[in-house]
Amino acid sequence: LTKDRYPNVRRSDYSIIKSNHLEFFKDLLGEHRLITDENECLAYNTDWIKANRGYSSCVLKPKSTEEVCSILKFCYDNNLAVCPQGGNTGLVGGSVPVFDEVILSMSLMNKIISLDETAGILTCEAGCVLENLDNYLAERELMMPLDLGAKGSCQIGGNVATNAGGLRLLRYGNLQGNVLGLEAVTPNGRVVDCLSALKKDNTGLHLKHLYIGTEGSLGVVTKVCIKCPPKPKAVNLAFLGLNSFENILKVFKKSRHELGEILSSCEAIDADSLAVTTEHLKLKSPLDKFPFYMLIETHGSDNTHDEEKLNRFLGKVMEDGSVLDGIATNEPSKMKDIWDLRERITEGYLHDGYVFKYDLSLPLEHFYSLVPIMKDRVGRDAIRISGYGHIGDGNVHLSICVKEFSTEVLNKIEPFIYEYTSKLKGSISAEHGIGFRKTNYVHYSKSQEAIDIMTNIKCIMDPKGILNPYKVYPPSRRWSNFK
Ligand code: FAD
Ligand code: S2G
Ligand code: ZN
């Protein structure tokens, strides 16, 4: 076992998978839902950005909560570490093993259980792919309350585990609010039934929050009950060109007042982010080149009213010069083309080289401040440095692209970028989570007391630490039985 794969993370004393373990899993799941072939395991061991890779030789594909219980009880009793996996689109190394942890793939638990069409409440299994749920709901004039570029692969269980944000959070809020209830399985194989469709239930601790955003470290989410807003009858999208970030803030503020209740999304991208999709992915921009762009989307129930409101707003921001050019459309294919320019930046970046990715929450006026600072610090080493993201949430995605990874460049970026964020009381991980990659930086956004409470909860919920080890919790504060 290549124990010393990472300078400061050693494989803890979990059992190594043996034939008797595999026999148990084969008896339980049948040979087609147990994957041991090295090549077949590769995709499950490698994360989406190919920056993290485990060497598990055991992928399990349960189809029911009962099977998840049996698997986890067996792993707990036999001290086998487990990495829960959804769509494997996570970006912080949380979804793949660090060493040889058993991979628990939720993909086959993808059934819709029920839909209350009046109240707009969906209950489904955790392995349902987000886009499939959205399509199912669209036929019933409903929609999922979140949308992200990974919708085609990410699963609702993974979305819950990472408390995913995405493009609609500005309007529909986050999963802590939209998830009404869930079912999970504890590390020692017991079912936690918090699967409630109630919008109000103040009967003690809200245990669902132990599983929302805890990245599979406290339990495996097996079912989700979620609020689904009505699918808007009217969707409009404006794509705007601007010459400064100050104007982005001005336009965002105006959009909140002028568009008010129909504003559903406000995204900002700079010239370098747009270039990633037009150059590498050959996507077409409907506007000339500008230093900055904004996507402003509205969701409403009356197209005439919304179009009028949006056009009036656009007239005002063009008149006062904060926007230099722009187009507005409600034509679905045109809106998709514009959203692709935003949603496929991550994919486009993969064509550049190695990307240092930072997913930060900052006070709005500082949203873009790190881009010029980083250009000063590592501009000479980088192919591209850009900032884009969810203006409405104060969440910037800062990408620093270099030909290949270099510690020298990393040391120019970190810990500076985290200290800068911490000084502004920002978050060093706005929506992607901590995973494996950011465990050393949690203290930049969490007090020591908070970290101690987090670690104590982990010890109570998973005393053997078999669920997603080496992730989320700062190594220095890890509980006694793990180095
Ligand atoms: P995985 O990647 O498989 O796992 C993520 C974490 O959740 C891991 O720690 C894993 O162990 C755990 N986990 C997975 N399933 C379960 C389960 N059933 N029970 C318990 N733990 C589980 N994220 C955003 O927040 N906003 C965005 O806008 C956004 N855009 C993206 C765009 C692209 C192109 C890509 C590739 C990613 C993007 N992401 C975004 C990141 C990622 O899609 C989200 O974190 C997503 O929620 C992960 O879901 P998943 O099913 O792929 O989970
Ligand atoms: C987005 C995707 C990941 C990234 O596009 O909103 O969350 O950092 C991001 O590119
Ligand atoms: Zn994002």
Coordinates of C-alpha atoms and ligand atoms in Angstrom, one line a residue:
L1 CA 0.0 0.0 0.0
T2 CA 1.6 3.3 -1.0
K3 CA 1.2 4.8 2.5
D4 CA 3.1 7.9 1.9
R5 CA 1.1 9.3 -1.1
Y6 CA 0.7 12.6 0.6
P7 CA 3.4 14.5 2.6
N8 CA 1.2 14.9 5.7
V9 CA -1.5 12.4 5.5
R10 CA -0.8 8.8 6.5
R11 CA -3.2 5.9 5.9
S12 CA -4.9 5.2 9.3
D13 CA -5.2 1.7 10.7
Y14 CA -8.3 0.6 8.8
S15 CA -8.5 -3.0 7.7
I16 CA -7.3 -3.8 4.2
I17 CA -10.0 -5.3 2.0
K18 CA -9.7 -9.1 2.0
S19 CA -11.4 -12.0 0.1
N20 CA -13.8 -12.7 3.1
H21 CA -15.0 -9.1 2.9
L22 CA -15.5 -9.3 -0.9
E23 CA -17.4 -12.6 -0.3
F24 CA -19.8 -10.9 2.0
F25 CA -20.4 -8.0 -0.4
K26 CA -20.9 -10.4 -3.3
D27 CA -23.4 -12.5 -1.4
L28 CA -25.3 -9.3 -0.5
L29 CA -25.2 -7.4 -3.8
G30 CA -24.5 -10.1 -6.4
E31 CA -21.4 -10.0 -8.6
H32 CA -22.7 -7.2 -10.9
R33 CA -23.0 -4.7 -8.1
L34 CA -19.6 -5.3 -6.7
I35 CA -16.7 -3.9 -8.8
T36 CA -13.2 -5.0 -8.1
D37 CA -11.5 -4.8 -11.5
E38 CA -8.8 -2.2 -11.4
N39 CA -9.7 -0.5 -14.7
E40 CA -13.4 -0.5 -13.9
C41 CA -12.6 1.0 -10.4
L42 CA -10.5 3.8 -12.0
A43 CA -13.4 6.1 -12.9
Y44 CA -14.7 5.8 -9.3
N45 CA -11.3 6.5 -7.9
T46 CA -10.7 9.6 -9.9
D47 CA -12.5 12.9 -9.3
W48 CA -14.0 15.2 -12.0
I49 CA -11.0 17.6 -12.3
K50 CA -8.6 14.6 -12.1
A51 CA -6.7 16.2 -9.3
N52 CA -7.5 13.5 -6.7
R53 CA -7.2 9.8 -7.1
G54 CA -7.7 6.9 -4.7
Y55 CA -6.8 3.2 -5.2
S56 CA -9.9 1.5 -3.9
S57 CA -10.3 -2.0 -5.3
C58 CA -13.9 -2.3 -4.1
V59 CA -16.9 -0.3 -5.5
L60 CA -20.3 -1.3 -4.0
K61 CA -23.6 -0.4 -5.7
P62 CA -26.5 -0.8 -3.3
K63 CA -30.1 -0.5 -4.5
S64 CA -31.9 -0.1 -1.2
T65 CA -31.5 1.5 2.3
E66 CA -31.4 -2.0 3.7
E67 CA -28.4 -2.9 1.6
V68 CA -26.7 0.4 2.7
C69 CA -27.4 -0.6 6.3
S70 CA -25.8 -4.1 5.8
I71 CA -22.8 -2.7 4.1
L72 CA -22.1 0.0 6.7
K73 CA -22.7 -2.4 9.6
F74 CA -20.2 -4.9 8.0
C75 CA -17.6 -2.2 7.3
Y76 CA -18.0 -0.8 10.8
D77 CA -17.7 -4.2 12.4
N78 CA -14.7 -5.0 10.2
N79 CA -13.1 -1.5 10.5
L80 CA -13.2 -0.9 6.7
A81 CA -13.2 2.8 5.7
V82 CA -15.9 3.9 3.3
C83 CA -16.1 6.8 0.8
P84 CA -19.8 7.6 -0.1
Q85 CA -20.0 8.7 -3.8
G86 CA -22.8 10.4 -5.7
G87 CA -22.2 11.8 -9.2
N88 CA -18.5 12.3 -8.5
T89 CA -18.6 15.9 -9.6
G90 CA -17.3 17.3 -6.3
L91 CA -14.4 19.7 -6.6
V92 CA -12.5 19.4 -3.3
G93 CA -11.4 15.7 -3.4
G94 CA -14.3 14.6 -1.2
S95 CA -15.9 12.1 -3.5
V96 CA -13.0 9.7 -4.1
P97 CA -11.0 7.7 -1.7
V98 CA -7.7 9.1 -0.3
F99 CA -6.2 5.7 -0.1
D100 CA -8.1 2.4 -0.5
E101 CA -11.4 3.2 1.2
V102 CA -14.4 1.1 0.0
I103 CA -16.5 3.2 -2.5
L104 CA -20.2 3.3 -1.8
S105 CA -21.8 4.4 -5.1
M106 CA -25.3 5.6 -4.7
S107 CA -26.0 5.6 -8.4
L108 CA -28.5 2.7 -8.4
M109 CA -30.7 4.3 -5.7
N110 CA -32.4 6.5 -8.2
K111 CA -36.1 6.1 -7.7
I112 CA -38.7 8.8 -7.3
I113 CA -40.8 7.8 -4.3
S114 CA -43.6 10.4 -4.3
L115 CA -44.6 13.8 -5.5
D116 CA -47.3 16.0 -3.8
E117 CA -48.1 18.2 -6.8
T118 CA -50.3 20.6 -4.8
A119 CA -47.7 21.4 -2.2
G120 CA -44.7 20.9 -4.6
I121 CA -43.0 18.3 -2.3
L122 CA -40.8 15.6 -3.9
T123 CA -39.5 12.5 -2.1
C124 CA -36.8 10.5 -3.9
E125 CA -33.8 8.3 -3.4
A126 CA -30.4 10.0 -3.0
G127 CA -28.9 8.7 -6.2
C128 CA -31.4 10.6 -8.5
V129 CA -29.5 12.8 -10.9
L130 CA -30.4 16.4 -10.5
E131 CA -31.3 17.0 -14.2
N132 CA -33.5 13.9 -14.3
L133 CA -35.4 15.2 -11.3
D134 CA -35.7 18.6 -12.9
N135 CA -37.1 17.1 -16.1
Y136 CA -39.5 14.9 -14.2
L137 CA -40.8 17.9 -12.3
A138 CA -41.0 20.1 -15.5
E139 CA -43.7 17.8 -16.9
R140 CA -45.7 18.6 -13.7
E141 CA -45.0 22.4 -13.9
L142 CA -42.6 22.2 -11.0
M143 CA -38.8 22.5 -10.8
M144 CA -35.8 21.7 -8.5
P145 CA -34.8 24.6 -6.3
L146 CA -31.2 24.4 -7.3
D147 CA -29.4 24.3 -10.6
L148 CA -25.7 23.8 -11.2
G149 CA -23.4 23.2 -14.2
A150 CA -23.0 19.6 -13.0
K151 CA -26.7 18.9 -13.2
G152 CA -26.3 16.2 -15.8
S153 CA -24.2 14.0 -13.4
C154 CA -24.6 15.2 -9.8
Q155 CA -27.1 13.5 -7.6
I156 CA -29.5 15.0 -5.1
G157 CA -27.7 13.0 -2.3
G158 CA -24.4 14.6 -3.2
N159 CA -26.1 18.0 -3.5
V160 CA -27.4 17.6 0.1
A161 CA -24.1 16.3 1.4
T162 CA -22.3 19.3 0.0
N163 CA -25.1 21.8 0.6
A164 CA -24.6 22.7 -3.0
G165 CA -25.4 26.3 -4.0
G166 CA -25.5 26.9 -7.7
L167 CA -27.2 29.4 -10.0
R168 CA -30.6 29.8 -8.5
L169 CA -29.8 30.2 -4.8
L170 CA -30.4 34.0 -5.0
R171 CA -34.1 33.3 -5.6
Y172 CA -34.8 29.9 -4.2
G173 CA -32.5 29.7 -1.2
N174 CA -30.2 26.9 -0.2
L175 CA -30.7 23.2 0.7
Q176 CA -30.8 23.8 4.4
G177 CA -34.1 25.6 3.7
N178 CA -35.4 23.5 0.8
V179 CA -34.7 20.0 2.2
L180 CA -37.7 19.2 4.4
G181 CA -36.4 15.9 5.5
L182 CA -34.1 13.0 4.7
E183 CA -33.3 9.4 5.5
A184 CA -29.7 8.5 6.3
V185 CA -27.7 5.5 7.5
T186 CA -25.3 5.8 10.4
P187 CA -21.7 4.5 10.1
N188 CA -22.7 1.4 12.1
G189 CA -25.7 0.7 9.8
R190 CA -28.7 2.1 11.5
V191 CA -31.4 4.0 9.7
V192 CA -32.1 7.6 10.8
D193 CA -35.6 8.4 9.6
C194 CA -35.9 12.2 9.4
L195 CA -37.9 11.8 6.1
S196 CA -40.5 14.4 6.8
A197 CA -42.7 16.3 4.3
L198 CA -43.7 18.9 6.9
K199 CA -42.7 22.5 6.4
K200 CA -43.0 23.0 10.2
D201 CA -41.7 20.6 12.8
N202 CA -40.2 22.1 15.9
T203 CA -39.9 19.0 18.0
G204 CA -36.4 19.2 19.3
L205 CA -33.1 19.2 17.3
H206 CA -33.4 19.4 13.5
L207 CA -31.3 16.3 12.9
K208 CA -31.4 16.6 9.1
H209 CA -28.8 19.4 9.4
L210 CA -26.3 16.7 10.6
Y211 CA -26.3 15.4 7.0
I212 CA -26.8 18.6 5.0
G213 CA -23.3 19.9 4.1
T214 CA -21.4 17.4 6.2
E215 CA -20.0 15.7 3.0
G216 CA -20.8 12.1 3.9
S217 CA -18.7 12.3 7.1
L218 CA -21.6 11.6 9.6
G219 CA -23.9 9.3 7.6
V220 CA -25.0 8.2 4.1
V221 CA -28.0 10.1 2.8
T222 CA -30.4 7.5 1.2
K223 CA -33.6 9.5 0.7
V224 CA -34.4 13.2 0.4
C225 CA -37.7 15.1 0.7
I226 CA -37.4 18.5 -0.9
K227 CA -39.6 21.6 -1.6
C228 CA -40.0 22.2 -5.4
P229 CA -41.1 25.7 -6.6
P230 CA -43.5 26.1 -9.5
K231 CA -41.8 26.0 -12.9
P232 CA -42.0 29.7 -14.0
K233 CA -44.3 30.4 -17.0
A234 CA -42.0 33.3 -18.0
V235 CA -38.2 33.0 -18.1
N236 CA -36.1 35.9 -19.5
L237 CA -32.4 36.2 -19.6
A238 CA -30.2 39.3 -20.2
F239 CA -26.5 39.1 -21.1
L240 CA -24.8 42.4 -20.5
G241 CA -21.3 43.8 -21.3
L242 CA -19.7 46.2 -18.7
N243 CA -16.4 48.0 -18.4
S244 CA -15.8 47.8 -14.6
F245 CA -16.6 45.7 -11.6
E246 CA -18.0 48.8 -9.9
N247 CA -20.7 48.9 -12.6
I248 CA -21.5 45.2 -11.9
L249 CA -22.3 46.1 -8.3
K250 CA -24.4 49.1 -9.4
V251 CA -26.3 46.9 -11.9
F252 CA -26.8 44.1 -9.4
K253 CA -28.2 46.6 -6.8
K254 CA -30.5 48.1 -9.4
S255 CA -31.7 44.6 -10.5
R256 CA -32.8 43.9 -7.0
H257 CA -34.9 47.0 -6.8
E258 CA -36.2 47.2 -10.3
L259 CA -36.8 43.5 -11.0
G260 CA -37.5 42.6 -7.4
E261 CA -39.6 39.5 -7.0
I262 CA -38.9 38.2 -10.6
L263 CA -35.1 38.2 -10.3
S264 CA -34.0 34.6 -10.2
S265 CA -30.2 34.7 -11.0
C266 CA -27.4 37.2 -11.2
E267 CA -24.0 35.9 -12.3
A268 CA -20.8 37.8 -13.3
I269 CA -17.9 36.7 -15.4
D270 CA -14.8 38.5 -16.5
A271 CA -13.3 38.6 -20.0
D272 CA -10.8 35.8 -19.2
S273 CA -13.6 33.5 -17.9
L274 CA -15.6 34.1 -21.1
A275 CA -12.5 33.5 -23.2
V276 CA -12.1 30.0 -21.7
T277 CA -15.4 28.9 -23.3
T278 CA -15.2 30.9 -26.5
E279 CA -11.5 29.9 -27.2
H280 CA -11.4 26.3 -25.9
L281 CA -15.0 25.2 -26.3
K282 CA -15.6 27.4 -29.4
L283 CA -18.9 28.8 -27.9
K284 CA -20.2 32.0 -29.5
S285 CA -20.7 35.1 -27.4
P286 CA -23.6 37.3 -28.7
L287 CA -21.7 40.4 -27.5
D288 CA -18.5 42.1 -28.5
K289 CA -15.5 41.9 -26.1
F290 CA -16.0 43.7 -22.8
P291 CA -14.0 43.5 -19.5
F292 CA -17.0 42.1 -17.7
Y293 CA -20.3 40.4 -18.4
M294 CA -23.4 39.7 -16.4
L295 CA -26.2 37.2 -16.7
I296 CA -29.5 38.4 -15.2
E297 CA -32.4 36.0 -15.3
T298 CA -36.0 36.5 -14.3
H299 CA -38.6 33.9 -13.4
G300 CA -42.2 35.0 -13.4
S301 CA -45.8 34.1 -14.2
D302 CA -46.6 36.7 -16.9
N303 CA -44.2 37.1 -19.9
T304 CA -45.6 40.5 -21.0
H305 CA -45.2 41.9 -17.5
D306 CA -41.7 40.4 -17.1
E307 CA -40.4 41.5 -20.5
E308 CA -41.7 45.0 -20.0
K309 CA -40.1 45.1 -16.5
L310 CA -36.8 43.7 -17.8
N311 CA -36.7 46.1 -20.8
R312 CA -37.4 49.0 -18.6
F313 CA -34.5 48.0 -16.3
L314 CA -32.2 47.5 -19.2
G315 CA -33.1 50.9 -20.6
K316 CA -32.1 52.5 -17.3
V317 CA -28.7 50.7 -16.9
M318 CA -27.8 51.5 -20.5
E319 CA -28.9 55.1 -20.2
D320 CA -26.8 55.7 -17.1
G321 CA -23.8 54.0 -18.8
S322 CA -23.3 51.2 -16.3
V323 CA -24.0 48.7 -19.1
L324 CA -22.3 49.3 -22.5
D325 CA -24.2 46.7 -24.4
G326 CA -26.6 43.9 -23.8
I327 CA -29.2 41.5 -25.2
A328 CA -32.3 40.1 -23.6
T329 CA -34.2 37.0 -24.8
N330 CA -36.8 34.4 -23.7
E331 CA -36.0 32.1 -26.6
P332 CA -35.0 28.8 -24.9
S333 CA -32.2 27.8 -27.3
K334 CA -30.7 31.3 -27.1
M335 CA -30.9 31.3 -23.3
K336 CA -29.2 27.9 -23.2
D337 CA -26.4 29.2 -25.4
I338 CA -25.8 32.1 -23.0
W339 CA -26.0 29.9 -19.9
D340 CA -23.4 27.5 -21.5
L341 CA -21.0 30.5 -21.7
R342 CA -21.3 30.6 -17.9
E343 CA -21.8 27.0 -16.9
R344 CA -19.1 25.5 -19.0
I345 CA -16.2 27.7 -17.7
T346 CA -15.1 24.9 -15.4
E347 CA -15.0 22.5 -18.3
G348 CA -13.2 25.0 -20.5
Y349 CA -10.5 25.6 -17.9
L350 CA -9.5 21.9 -18.1
H351 CA -8.1 22.6 -21.5
D352 CA -5.7 25.3 -20.2
G353 CA -3.6 23.1 -17.8
Y354 CA -3.5 22.9 -14.0
V355 CA -6.1 25.0 -12.3
F356 CA -5.7 26.3 -8.7
K357 CA -9.4 26.7 -7.8
Y358 CA -10.8 28.9 -5.1
D359 CA -14.5 29.1 -4.2
L360 CA -14.7 32.0 -1.8
S361 CA -17.5 34.0 -0.1
L362 CA -16.4 37.7 0.2
P363 CA -18.2 40.9 1.1
L364 CA -19.7 42.0 -2.2
E365 CA -17.4 45.1 -2.7
H366 CA -14.4 42.7 -2.4
F367 CA -16.0 40.0 -4.7
Y368 CA -13.4 40.7 -7.5
S369 CA -10.6 42.2 -5.4
L370 CA -8.4 39.1 -5.4
V371 CA -8.1 38.9 -9.2
P372 CA -5.9 41.9 -9.7
I373 CA -4.0 41.0 -6.5
M374 CA -3.3 37.5 -7.8
K375 CA -2.3 38.9 -11.2
D376 CA 0.4 40.9 -9.3
R377 CA 1.5 37.9 -7.3
V378 CA 1.5 35.1 -9.9
G379 CA 0.6 36.8 -13.2
R380 CA 4.0 35.9 -14.7
D381 CA 3.6 32.2 -13.9
A382 CA 0.0 31.9 -15.0
I383 CA -1.7 31.2 -18.3
R384 CA -4.9 32.8 -17.1
I385 CA -6.3 34.3 -13.9
S386 CA -10.0 34.9 -13.8
G387 CA -12.9 35.5 -11.5
Y388 CA -16.5 34.6 -12.1
G389 CA -19.5 33.4 -10.1
H390 CA -22.6 34.0 -8.1
I391 CA -22.7 37.8 -7.6
G392 CA -26.0 37.4 -5.9
D393 CA -24.5 35.2 -3.2
G394 CA -21.1 37.1 -2.9
N395 CA -19.5 33.8 -4.0
V396 CA -16.5 34.2 -6.4
H397 CA -14.8 31.4 -8.3
L398 CA -11.2 32.4 -8.7
S399 CA -9.3 30.2 -11.1
I400 CA -5.5 30.5 -11.5
C401 CA -4.4 28.4 -14.4
V402 CA -0.7 27.3 -15.0
K403 CA 0.8 25.0 -17.5
E404 CA 1.5 22.4 -14.8
F405 CA 1.3 22.2 -11.0
S406 CA 4.2 23.9 -9.2
T407 CA 4.8 24.2 -5.5
E408 CA 6.5 27.6 -6.1
V409 CA 3.3 29.0 -7.5
L410 CA 1.2 27.3 -4.9
N411 CA 3.3 29.0 -2.2
K412 CA 2.7 32.4 -3.8
I413 CA -1.0 31.8 -3.6
E414 CA -1.5 30.0 -0.3
P415 CA -1.8 30.8 2.5
F416 CA -2.1 34.4 1.3
I417 CA -5.5 33.9 -0.3
Y418 CA -6.9 32.3 2.8
E419 CA -5.5 34.9 5.1
Y420 CA -6.9 37.6 2.9
T421 CA -10.3 36.0 2.9
S422 CA -10.2 35.4 6.6
K423 CA -9.3 39.1 7.3
L424 CA -12.5 40.0 5.4
K425 CA -14.5 37.5 7.4
G426 CA -15.2 35.6 4.2
S427 CA -15.5 31.9 3.7
I428 CA -12.6 29.8 2.3
S429 CA -15.2 27.5 0.8
A430 CA -18.5 29.1 -0.2
E431 CA -20.3 26.1 -1.7
H432 CA -18.0 23.3 -2.7
G433 CA -17.1 22.1 0.8
I434 CA -13.9 21.1 2.5
G435 CA -13.4 17.6 1.2
F436 CA -9.8 16.4 1.3
R437 CA -8.2 19.4 -0.3
K438 CA -9.1 22.1 2.3
T439 CA -8.9 20.4 5.7
N440 CA -5.8 22.5 6.6
Y441 CA -7.7 25.8 6.0
V442 CA -10.9 25.4 8.0
H443 CA -9.5 27.6 10.8
Y444 CA -9.5 30.5 8.4
S445 CA -13.3 30.5 8.5
K446 CA -14.1 28.6 11.8
S447 CA -13.1 29.5 15.3
Q448 CA -11.3 26.9 17.4
E449 CA -14.4 26.3 19.6
A450 CA -16.4 25.7 16.4
I451 CA -13.8 23.2 15.1
D452 CA -13.8 21.4 18.5
I453 CA -17.6 21.1 18.4
M454 CA -17.4 19.8 14.8
T455 CA -14.8 17.2 15.7
N456 CA -16.7 16.1 18.9
I457 CA -19.9 15.6 16.8
K458 CA -17.9 13.5 14.4
C459 CA -16.6 11.4 17.3
I460 CA -20.1 10.9 18.6
M461 CA -21.6 10.1 15.2
D462 CA -18.7 8.0 13.8
P463 CA -16.5 6.9 16.7
K464 CA -14.4 4.6 14.5
G465 CA -14.1 7.4 11.9
I466 CA -14.9 5.0 9.0
L467 CA -17.0 7.5 7.0
N468 CA -15.0 9.6 4.5
P469 CA -11.8 9.7 6.7
Y470 CA -9.1 12.3 6.1
K471 CA -11.8 14.8 5.0
V472 CA -13.7 17.9 6.3
Y473 CA -12.1 17.9 9.8
P474 CA -8.8 19.7 10.4
P475 CA -6.0 17.0 10.8
S476 CA -4.6 18.7 13.9
R477 CA -7.8 18.3 15.8
R478 CA -8.6 14.8 14.6
W479 CA -9.8 12.6 17.3
S480 CA -7.3 10.4 19.2
N481 CA -7.5 7.1 17.2
F482 CA -6.5 8.7 14.0
K483 CA -3.2 10.3 13.2
Ligands
FAD1 P1 -20.0 13.7 -5.2 O1 -19.0 14.5 -6.0 O2 -20.1 12.2 -5.6 O3 -19.7 13.7 -3.6 C1 -19.5 15.0 -3.0 C2 -19.4 14.8 -1.5 O4 -20.7 14.3 -1.0 C3 -18.4 13.8 -1.1 O5 -17.8 14.1 0.1 C4 -19.2 12.5 -1.0 O6 -18.6 11.6 -0.1 C5 -20.5 13.0 -0.5 N1 -21.7 12.3 -0.9 C6 -22.1 12.0 -2.1 N2 -23.3 11.4 -2.1 C7 -23.6 11.2 -0.8 C8 -24.7 10.6 -0.1 N3 -25.8 10.0 -0.7 N4 -24.7 10.6 1.3 C9 -23.7 11.1 2.0 N5 -22.6 11.7 1.4 C10 -22.6 11.7 0.0 N6 -21.2 23.1 -6.7 C11 -22.0 24.1 -6.2 O7 -22.3 24.1 -5.0 N7 -22.4 25.1 -7.0 C12 -22.2 25.1 -8.4 O8 -22.6 26.0 -9.1 C13 -21.4 24.0 -8.9 N8 -21.1 24.0 -10.2 C14 -20.4 22.9 -10.7 C15 -20.1 22.9 -12.1 C16 -19.4 21.8 -12.6 C17 -19.1 21.8 -14.1 C18 -18.9 20.8 -11.7 C19 -18.0 19.7 -12.3 C20 -19.1 20.9 -10.4 C21 -19.9 21.9 -9.8 N9 -20.2 22.0 -8.5 C22 -20.9 23.0 -8.0 C23 -19.6 21.0 -7.5 C24 -20.5 19.7 -7.4 O9 -21.2 19.5 -8.6 C25 -21.4 19.8 -6.2 O10 -20.6 19.7 -5.0 C26 -22.4 18.6 -6.1 O11 -23.3 18.9 -5.1 C27 -21.7 17.3 -5.9 O12 -22.8 16.3 -6.1 P2 -22.3 14.8 -6.5 O13 -23.5 13.9 -6.5 O14 -21.5 14.8 -7.7 O15 -21.4 14.3 -5.3
S2G2 C1 -19.6 27.3 -10.9 C2 -18.0 25.4 -10.7 C3 -16.7 25.1 -10.2 C4 -15.7 26.1 -10.5 O1 -19.4 27.2 -12.1 O2 -20.5 27.9 -10.3 O3 -19.3 26.2 -8.8 O4 -15.0 26.6 -9.6 C5 -18.7 26.6 -10.0 O5 -15.5 26.4 -11.7
ZN3 ZN -20.5 27.9 -8.2

